[in-house]
Short mmCIF file of C-alpha atoms and ligand atoms in Angstrom, two decimals:
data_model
loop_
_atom_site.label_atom_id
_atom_site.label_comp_id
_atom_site.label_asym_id
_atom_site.label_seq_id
_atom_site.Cartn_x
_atom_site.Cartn_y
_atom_site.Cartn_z
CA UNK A 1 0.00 0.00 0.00
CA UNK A 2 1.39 3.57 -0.76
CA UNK A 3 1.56 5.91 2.28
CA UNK A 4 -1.25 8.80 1.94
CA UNK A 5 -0.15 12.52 0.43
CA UNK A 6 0.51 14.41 3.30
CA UNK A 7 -0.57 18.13 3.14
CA UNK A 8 0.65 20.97 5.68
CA UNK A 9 -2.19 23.47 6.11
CA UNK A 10 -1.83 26.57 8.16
CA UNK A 11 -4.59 28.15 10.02
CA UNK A 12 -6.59 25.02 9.34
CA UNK A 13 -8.73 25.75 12.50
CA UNK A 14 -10.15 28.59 11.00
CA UNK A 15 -13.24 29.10 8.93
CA UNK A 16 -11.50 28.03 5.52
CA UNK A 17 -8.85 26.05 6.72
CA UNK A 18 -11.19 24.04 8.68
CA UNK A 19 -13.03 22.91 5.59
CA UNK A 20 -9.86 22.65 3.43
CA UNK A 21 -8.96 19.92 6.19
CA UNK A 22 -11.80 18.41 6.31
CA UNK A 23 -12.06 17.72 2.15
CA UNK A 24 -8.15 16.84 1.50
CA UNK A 25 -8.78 14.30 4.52
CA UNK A 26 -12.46 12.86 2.32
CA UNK A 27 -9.44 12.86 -0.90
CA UNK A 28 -7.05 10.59 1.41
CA UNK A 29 -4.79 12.82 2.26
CA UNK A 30 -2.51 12.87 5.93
CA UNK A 31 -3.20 16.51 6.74
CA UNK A 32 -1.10 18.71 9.61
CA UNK A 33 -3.20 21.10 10.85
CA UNK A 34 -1.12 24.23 12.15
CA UNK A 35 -2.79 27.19 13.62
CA UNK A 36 -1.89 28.66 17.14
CA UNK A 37 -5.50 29.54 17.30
CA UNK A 38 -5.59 33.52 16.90
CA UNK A 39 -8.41 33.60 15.25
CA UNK A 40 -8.98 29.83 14.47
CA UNK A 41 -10.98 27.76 16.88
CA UNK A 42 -10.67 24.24 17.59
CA UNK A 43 -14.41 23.77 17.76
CA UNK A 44 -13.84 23.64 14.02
CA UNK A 45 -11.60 20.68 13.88
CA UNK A 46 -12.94 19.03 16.67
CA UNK A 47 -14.87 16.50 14.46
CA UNK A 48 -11.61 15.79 12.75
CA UNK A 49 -9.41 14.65 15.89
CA UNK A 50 -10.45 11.05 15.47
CA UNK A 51 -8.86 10.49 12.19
CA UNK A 52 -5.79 9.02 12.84
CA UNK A 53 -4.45 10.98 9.23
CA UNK A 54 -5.56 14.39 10.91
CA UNK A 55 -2.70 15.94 13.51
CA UNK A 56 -3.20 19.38 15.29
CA UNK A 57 -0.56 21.28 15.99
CA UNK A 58 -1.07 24.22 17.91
CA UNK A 59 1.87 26.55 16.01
CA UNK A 60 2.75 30.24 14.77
CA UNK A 61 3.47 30.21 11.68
CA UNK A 62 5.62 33.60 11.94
CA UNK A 63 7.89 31.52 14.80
CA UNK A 64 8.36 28.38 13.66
CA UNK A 65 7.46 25.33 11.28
CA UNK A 66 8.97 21.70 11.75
CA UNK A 67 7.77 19.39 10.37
CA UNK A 68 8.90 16.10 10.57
CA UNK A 69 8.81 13.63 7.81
CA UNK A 70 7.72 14.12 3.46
CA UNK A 71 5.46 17.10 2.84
CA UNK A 72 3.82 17.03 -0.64
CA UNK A 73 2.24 20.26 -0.38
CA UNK A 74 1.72 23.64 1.91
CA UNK A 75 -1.72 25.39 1.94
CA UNK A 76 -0.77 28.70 3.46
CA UNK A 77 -3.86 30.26 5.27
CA UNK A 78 -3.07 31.16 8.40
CA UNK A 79 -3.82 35.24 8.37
CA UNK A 80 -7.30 37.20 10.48
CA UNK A 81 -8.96 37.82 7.19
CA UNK A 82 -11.90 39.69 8.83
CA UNK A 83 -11.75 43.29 8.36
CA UNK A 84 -12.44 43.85 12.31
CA UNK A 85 -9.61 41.22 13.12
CA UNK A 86 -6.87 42.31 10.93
CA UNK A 87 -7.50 46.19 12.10
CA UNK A 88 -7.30 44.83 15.44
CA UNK A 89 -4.64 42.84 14.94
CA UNK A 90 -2.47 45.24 12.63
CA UNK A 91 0.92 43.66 13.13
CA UNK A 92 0.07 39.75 13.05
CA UNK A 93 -1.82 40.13 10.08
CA UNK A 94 1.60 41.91 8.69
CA UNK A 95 3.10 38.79 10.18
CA UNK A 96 1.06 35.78 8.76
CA UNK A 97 1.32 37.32 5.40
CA UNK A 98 4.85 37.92 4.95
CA UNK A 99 7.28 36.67 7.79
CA UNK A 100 4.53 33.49 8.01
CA UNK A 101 4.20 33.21 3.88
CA UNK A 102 8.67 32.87 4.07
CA UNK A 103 8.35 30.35 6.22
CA UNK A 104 5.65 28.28 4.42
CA UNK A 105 7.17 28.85 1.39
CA UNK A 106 10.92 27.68 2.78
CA UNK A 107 9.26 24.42 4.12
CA UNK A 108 7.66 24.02 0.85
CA UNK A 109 10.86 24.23 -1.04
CA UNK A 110 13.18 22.12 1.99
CA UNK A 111 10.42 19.51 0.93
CA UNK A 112 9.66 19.36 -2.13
CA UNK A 113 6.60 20.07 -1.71
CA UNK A 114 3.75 21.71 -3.75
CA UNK A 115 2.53 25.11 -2.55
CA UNK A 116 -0.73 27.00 -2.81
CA UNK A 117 -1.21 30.81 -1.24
CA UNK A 118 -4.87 31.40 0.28
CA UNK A 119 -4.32 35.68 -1.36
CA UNK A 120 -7.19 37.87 -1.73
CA UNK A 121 -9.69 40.10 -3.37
CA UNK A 122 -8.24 42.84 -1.08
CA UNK A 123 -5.44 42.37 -3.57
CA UNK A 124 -7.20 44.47 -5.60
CA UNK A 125 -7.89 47.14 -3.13
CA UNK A 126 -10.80 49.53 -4.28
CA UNK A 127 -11.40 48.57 -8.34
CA UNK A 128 -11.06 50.79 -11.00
CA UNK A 129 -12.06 47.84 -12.73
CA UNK A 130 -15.14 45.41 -12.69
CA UNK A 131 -15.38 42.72 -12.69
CA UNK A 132 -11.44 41.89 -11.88
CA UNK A 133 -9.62 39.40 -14.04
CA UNK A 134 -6.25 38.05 -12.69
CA UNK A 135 -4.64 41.26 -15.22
CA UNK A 136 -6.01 43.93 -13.09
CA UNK A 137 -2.69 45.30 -10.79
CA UNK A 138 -5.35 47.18 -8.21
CA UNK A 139 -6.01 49.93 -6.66
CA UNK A 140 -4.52 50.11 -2.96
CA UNK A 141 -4.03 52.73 -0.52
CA UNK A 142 -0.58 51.64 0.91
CA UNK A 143 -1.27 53.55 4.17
CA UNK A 144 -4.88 53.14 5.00
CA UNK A 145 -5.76 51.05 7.62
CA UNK A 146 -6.63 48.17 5.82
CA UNK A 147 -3.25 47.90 3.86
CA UNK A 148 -1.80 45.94 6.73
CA UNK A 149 -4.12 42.82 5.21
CA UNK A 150 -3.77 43.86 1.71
CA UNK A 151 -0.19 44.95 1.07
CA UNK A 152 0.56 41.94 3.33
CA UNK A 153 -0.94 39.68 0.97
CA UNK A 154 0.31 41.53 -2.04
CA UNK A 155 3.77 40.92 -0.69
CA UNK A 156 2.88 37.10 0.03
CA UNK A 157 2.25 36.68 -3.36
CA UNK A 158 5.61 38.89 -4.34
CA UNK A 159 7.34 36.13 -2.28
CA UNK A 160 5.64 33.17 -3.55
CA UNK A 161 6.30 34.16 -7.66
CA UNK A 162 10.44 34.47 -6.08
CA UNK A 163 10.38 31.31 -4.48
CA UNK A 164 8.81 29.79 -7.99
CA UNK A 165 10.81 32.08 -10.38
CA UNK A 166 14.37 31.53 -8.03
CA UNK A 167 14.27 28.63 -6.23
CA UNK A 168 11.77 26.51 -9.03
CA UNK A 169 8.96 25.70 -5.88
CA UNK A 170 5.58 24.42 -7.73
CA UNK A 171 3.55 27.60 -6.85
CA UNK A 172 0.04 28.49 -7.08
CA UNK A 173 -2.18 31.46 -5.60
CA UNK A 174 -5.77 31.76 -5.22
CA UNK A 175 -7.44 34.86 -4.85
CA UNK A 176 -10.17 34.40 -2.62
CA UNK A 177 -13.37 36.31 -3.05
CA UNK A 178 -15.94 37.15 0.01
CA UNK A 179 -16.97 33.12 1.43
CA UNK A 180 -19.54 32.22 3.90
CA UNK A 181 -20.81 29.48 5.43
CA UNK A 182 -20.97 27.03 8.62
CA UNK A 183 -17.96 28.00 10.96
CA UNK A 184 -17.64 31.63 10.46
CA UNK A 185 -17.59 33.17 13.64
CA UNK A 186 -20.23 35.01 14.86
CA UNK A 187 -18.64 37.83 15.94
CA UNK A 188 -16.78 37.95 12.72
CA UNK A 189 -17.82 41.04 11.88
CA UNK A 190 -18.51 40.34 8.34
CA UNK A 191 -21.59 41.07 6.56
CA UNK A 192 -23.38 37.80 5.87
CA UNK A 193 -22.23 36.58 9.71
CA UNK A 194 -23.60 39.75 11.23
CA UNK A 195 -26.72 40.13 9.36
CA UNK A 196 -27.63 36.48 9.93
CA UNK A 197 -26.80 36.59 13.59
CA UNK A 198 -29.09 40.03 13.87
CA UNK A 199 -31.76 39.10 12.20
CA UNK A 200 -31.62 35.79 14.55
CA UNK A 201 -31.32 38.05 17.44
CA UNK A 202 -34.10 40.04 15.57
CA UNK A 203 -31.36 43.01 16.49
CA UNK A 204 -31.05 45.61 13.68
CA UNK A 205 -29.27 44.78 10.90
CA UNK A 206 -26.13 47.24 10.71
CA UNK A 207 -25.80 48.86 6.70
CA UNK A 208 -22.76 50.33 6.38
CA UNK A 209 -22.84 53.67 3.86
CA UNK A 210 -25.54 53.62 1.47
CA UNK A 211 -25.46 49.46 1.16
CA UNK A 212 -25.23 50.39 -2.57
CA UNK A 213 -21.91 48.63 -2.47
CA UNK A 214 -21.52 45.50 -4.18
CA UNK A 215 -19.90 42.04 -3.49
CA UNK A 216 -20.34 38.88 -4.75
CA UNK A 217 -20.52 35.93 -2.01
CA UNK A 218 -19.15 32.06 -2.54
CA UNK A 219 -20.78 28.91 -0.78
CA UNK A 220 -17.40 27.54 0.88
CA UNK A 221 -18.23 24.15 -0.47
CA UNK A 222 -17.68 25.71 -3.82
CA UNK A 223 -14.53 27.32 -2.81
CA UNK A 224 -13.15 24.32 -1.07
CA UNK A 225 -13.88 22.06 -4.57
CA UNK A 226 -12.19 25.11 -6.34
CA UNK A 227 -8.91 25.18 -4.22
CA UNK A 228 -8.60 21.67 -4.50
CA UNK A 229 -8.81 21.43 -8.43
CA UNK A 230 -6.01 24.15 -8.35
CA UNK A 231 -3.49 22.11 -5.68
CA UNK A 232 -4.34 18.79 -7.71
CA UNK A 233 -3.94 20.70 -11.39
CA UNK A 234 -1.27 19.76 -13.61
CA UNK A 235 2.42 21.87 -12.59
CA UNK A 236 2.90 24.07 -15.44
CA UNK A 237 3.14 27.51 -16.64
CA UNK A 238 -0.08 28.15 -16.67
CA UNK A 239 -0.01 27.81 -12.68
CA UNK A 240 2.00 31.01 -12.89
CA UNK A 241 -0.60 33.47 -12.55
CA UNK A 242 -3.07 33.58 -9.81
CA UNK A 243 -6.43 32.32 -10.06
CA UNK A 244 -9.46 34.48 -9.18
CA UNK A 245 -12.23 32.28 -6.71
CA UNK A 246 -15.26 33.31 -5.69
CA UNK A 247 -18.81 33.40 -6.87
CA UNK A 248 -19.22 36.10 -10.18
CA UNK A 249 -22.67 36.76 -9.19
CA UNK A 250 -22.21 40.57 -8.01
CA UNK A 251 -25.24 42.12 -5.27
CA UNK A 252 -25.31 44.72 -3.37
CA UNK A 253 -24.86 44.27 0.58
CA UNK A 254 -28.66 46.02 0.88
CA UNK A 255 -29.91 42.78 -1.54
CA UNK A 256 -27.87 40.27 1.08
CA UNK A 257 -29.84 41.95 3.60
CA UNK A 258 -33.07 41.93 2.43
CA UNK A 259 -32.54 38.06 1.22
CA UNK A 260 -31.43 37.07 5.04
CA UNK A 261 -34.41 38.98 6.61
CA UNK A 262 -36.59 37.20 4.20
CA UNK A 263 -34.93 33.73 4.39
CA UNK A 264 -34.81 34.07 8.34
CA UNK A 265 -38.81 35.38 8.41
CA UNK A 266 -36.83 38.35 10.84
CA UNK A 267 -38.49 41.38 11.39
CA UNK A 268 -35.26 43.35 12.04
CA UNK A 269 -35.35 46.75 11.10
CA UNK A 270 -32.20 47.90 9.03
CA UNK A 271 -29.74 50.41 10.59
CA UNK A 272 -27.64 52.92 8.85
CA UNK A 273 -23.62 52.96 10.22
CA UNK A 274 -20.52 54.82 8.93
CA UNK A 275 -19.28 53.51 5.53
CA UNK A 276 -15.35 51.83 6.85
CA UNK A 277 -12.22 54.10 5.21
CA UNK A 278 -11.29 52.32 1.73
CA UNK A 279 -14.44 50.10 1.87
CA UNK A 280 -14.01 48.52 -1.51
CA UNK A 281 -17.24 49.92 -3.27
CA UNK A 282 -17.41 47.38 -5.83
CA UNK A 283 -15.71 43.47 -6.06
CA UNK A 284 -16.78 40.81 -8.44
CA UNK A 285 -14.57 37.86 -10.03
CA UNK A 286 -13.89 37.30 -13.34
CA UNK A 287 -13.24 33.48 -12.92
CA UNK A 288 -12.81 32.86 -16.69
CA UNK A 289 -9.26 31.58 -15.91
CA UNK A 290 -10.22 28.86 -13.51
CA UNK A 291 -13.38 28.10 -15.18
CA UNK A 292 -11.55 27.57 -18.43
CA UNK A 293 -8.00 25.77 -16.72
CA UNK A 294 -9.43 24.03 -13.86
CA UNK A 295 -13.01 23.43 -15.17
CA UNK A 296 -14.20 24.82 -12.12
CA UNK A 297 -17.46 27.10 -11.53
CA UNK A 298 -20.12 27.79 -8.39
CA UNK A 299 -22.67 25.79 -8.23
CA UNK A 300 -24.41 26.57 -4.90
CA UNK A 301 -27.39 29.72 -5.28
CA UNK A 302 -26.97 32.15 -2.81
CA UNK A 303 -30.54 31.52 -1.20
CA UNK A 304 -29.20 27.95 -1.05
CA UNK A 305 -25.97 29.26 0.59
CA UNK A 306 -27.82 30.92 3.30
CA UNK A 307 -30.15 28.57 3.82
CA UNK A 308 -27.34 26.17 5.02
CA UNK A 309 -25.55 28.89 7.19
CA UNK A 310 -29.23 30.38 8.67
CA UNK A 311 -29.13 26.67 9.69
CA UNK A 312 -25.38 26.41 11.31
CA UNK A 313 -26.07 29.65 12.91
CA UNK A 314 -29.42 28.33 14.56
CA UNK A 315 -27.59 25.54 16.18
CA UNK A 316 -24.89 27.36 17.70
CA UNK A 317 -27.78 29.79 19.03
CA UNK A 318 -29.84 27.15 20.67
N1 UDP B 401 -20.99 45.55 5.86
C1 UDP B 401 -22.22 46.05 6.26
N2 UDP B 401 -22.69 45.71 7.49
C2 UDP B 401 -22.02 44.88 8.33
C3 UDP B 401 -20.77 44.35 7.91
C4 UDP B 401 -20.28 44.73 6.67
O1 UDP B 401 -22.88 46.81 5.53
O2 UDP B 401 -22.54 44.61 9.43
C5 UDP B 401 -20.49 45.89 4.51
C6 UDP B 401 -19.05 46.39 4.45
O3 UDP B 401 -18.99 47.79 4.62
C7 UDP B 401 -18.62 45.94 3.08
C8 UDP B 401 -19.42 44.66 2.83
O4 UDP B 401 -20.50 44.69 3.74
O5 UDP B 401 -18.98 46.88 2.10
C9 UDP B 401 -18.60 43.40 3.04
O6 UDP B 401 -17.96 43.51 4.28
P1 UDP B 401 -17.17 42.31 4.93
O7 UDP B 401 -16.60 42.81 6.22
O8 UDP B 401 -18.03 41.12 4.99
O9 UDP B 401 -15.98 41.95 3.92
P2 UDP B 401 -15.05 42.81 2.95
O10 UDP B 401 -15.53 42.48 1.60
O11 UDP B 401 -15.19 44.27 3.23
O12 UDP B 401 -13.69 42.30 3.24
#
């Protein structure tokens, strides 16, 4: 019998990296979990620590990363992704994305190992363009307040293109649009975690600026199946550039709103707040790349999306 791929993800305990765990474990993979649990929770992988191919390691990834044995490949998602945890959290987030991304990417390449960057729509910053393919360079204020999550990322994927381009590491990044589902937190602070959890609450729901502005929102099944397709794709130069995830269907954050009052039968009123500095007014995908390389698409509807985090968010209430 041949011994299982083993895959290295960081900041598996949290929302993504929970799931990504959870599906290369279904695929037969050995999976290290590393995540010192900033912002990850080990509720999330708590269903996993019976697997005797699952180990938790509670690690930072900006400290240190041993790792005994063959690695085949390094998912790198440790980072607080949340706009109210990486402005709390200024300096870590500067951390996980480029001191943390060095280290990921020097195990990767002491290893062999494939490697695959969790970047970001924030890559982007606020778009000039819309939707955004992979092409568009973005527009990002360097000094705002949320730079600490975007140029961080910008400069993880800076590193990861040197480590392919110098030292020949099997690279790929995915730029990952806005995803919800079961295991966000609820005091996230993102939109489709706080409206759900008000309208639950019946508390208001909290609009920030007009709620004109526009996002497009991924079932993380669908993300999960996407990021898989790209670690499992063929190396190649067409892994080069990044690939653009998320779901292209673009609404504004006053549509979410009125879809999770009428999907929760909530009679919360809506509330008007202060627009956040640089709040991206617009972000949609273009996915043509991965839909045409990787054959991947969405295929869960957003009311079907919501349906099955109303339903997480429920149970954790009760
Ligand atoms: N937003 C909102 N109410 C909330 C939380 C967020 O109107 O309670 C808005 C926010 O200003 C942004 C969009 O929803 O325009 C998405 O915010 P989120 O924090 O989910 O992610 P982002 O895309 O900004 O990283």
């Amino acid at each position: 019998m041949t011994s299982p791929l083993r895959a290295v993800v960081t900041g598996g305990a949290g929302f993504l990296g929970s799931h990504l765990c959870e599906r290369l474990l279904d695929l037969g993979y050995e999976v290290l979990c590393l995540d010192n649990l900033l912002t990850g929770n080990e509720q999330n992988i708590a269903h996993l620590a019976g697997i005797p191919r699952f180990h938790f390691l509670k690690q930072d990834v900006t400290e240190r990363m041993d790792v005994d044995g063959p690695v085949d490949a390094v998912l790198h998602f440790a980072s607080p992704a949340s706009p109210i945890d990486y402005l709390g959290m200024p300096i870590e987030t500067l951390n996980a994305g480029s001191i943390g991304t060095h280290k990921a990417l020097a195990l990767a390449k002491d290893k062999k190992a494939r490697f695959l960057l969790a970047s970001t729509s924030e890559v982007y910053g606020d778009p000039l363009v819309n939707p955004q393919p992979e092409t568009y360079w973005g527009n990002v204020n360097p000094i705002g307040p949320r730079s600490v999550y975007d140029e961080a990322k910008r400069f993880a994927e800076a590193i990861t293109m040197a480590y392919r381009r110098y030292y020949e590491v099997d690279t790929r990044i995915v730029r990952i649009f806005n995803t919800y589902g079961p295991r966000m937190r609820p005091n996230d602070g993102r939109v489709v975690s706080n409206f759900i959890v008000q309208a639950l609450r019946a508390d208001s729901l909290t609009i920030y600026g007009e709620g004109t502005q526009t996002r497009s929102f991924c079932y993380v099944s669908d993300l999960i199946s996407g990021i898989v397709a790209l670690l499992q794709a063929a190396p190649g130069d067409a892994m080069a550039m990044p690939f653009n995830m998320g779901n292209p269907e673009e609404r504004t954050v006053r549509d979410l709103a009125s879809r999770v009052l009428a999907l929760t039968g909530s009679s919360s009123a809506i509330e008007a707040r202060d627009l956040p500095v640089d709040d991206p007014q617009l972000r949609c995908p273009d996915i043509t790349r991965a839909m045409n390389i990787l054959g991947w698409r969405p295929e869960v509807d957003i009311d079907q999306g919501l349906r099955l985090t109303i339903a997480y968010f429920r149970k954790q209430a009760a």
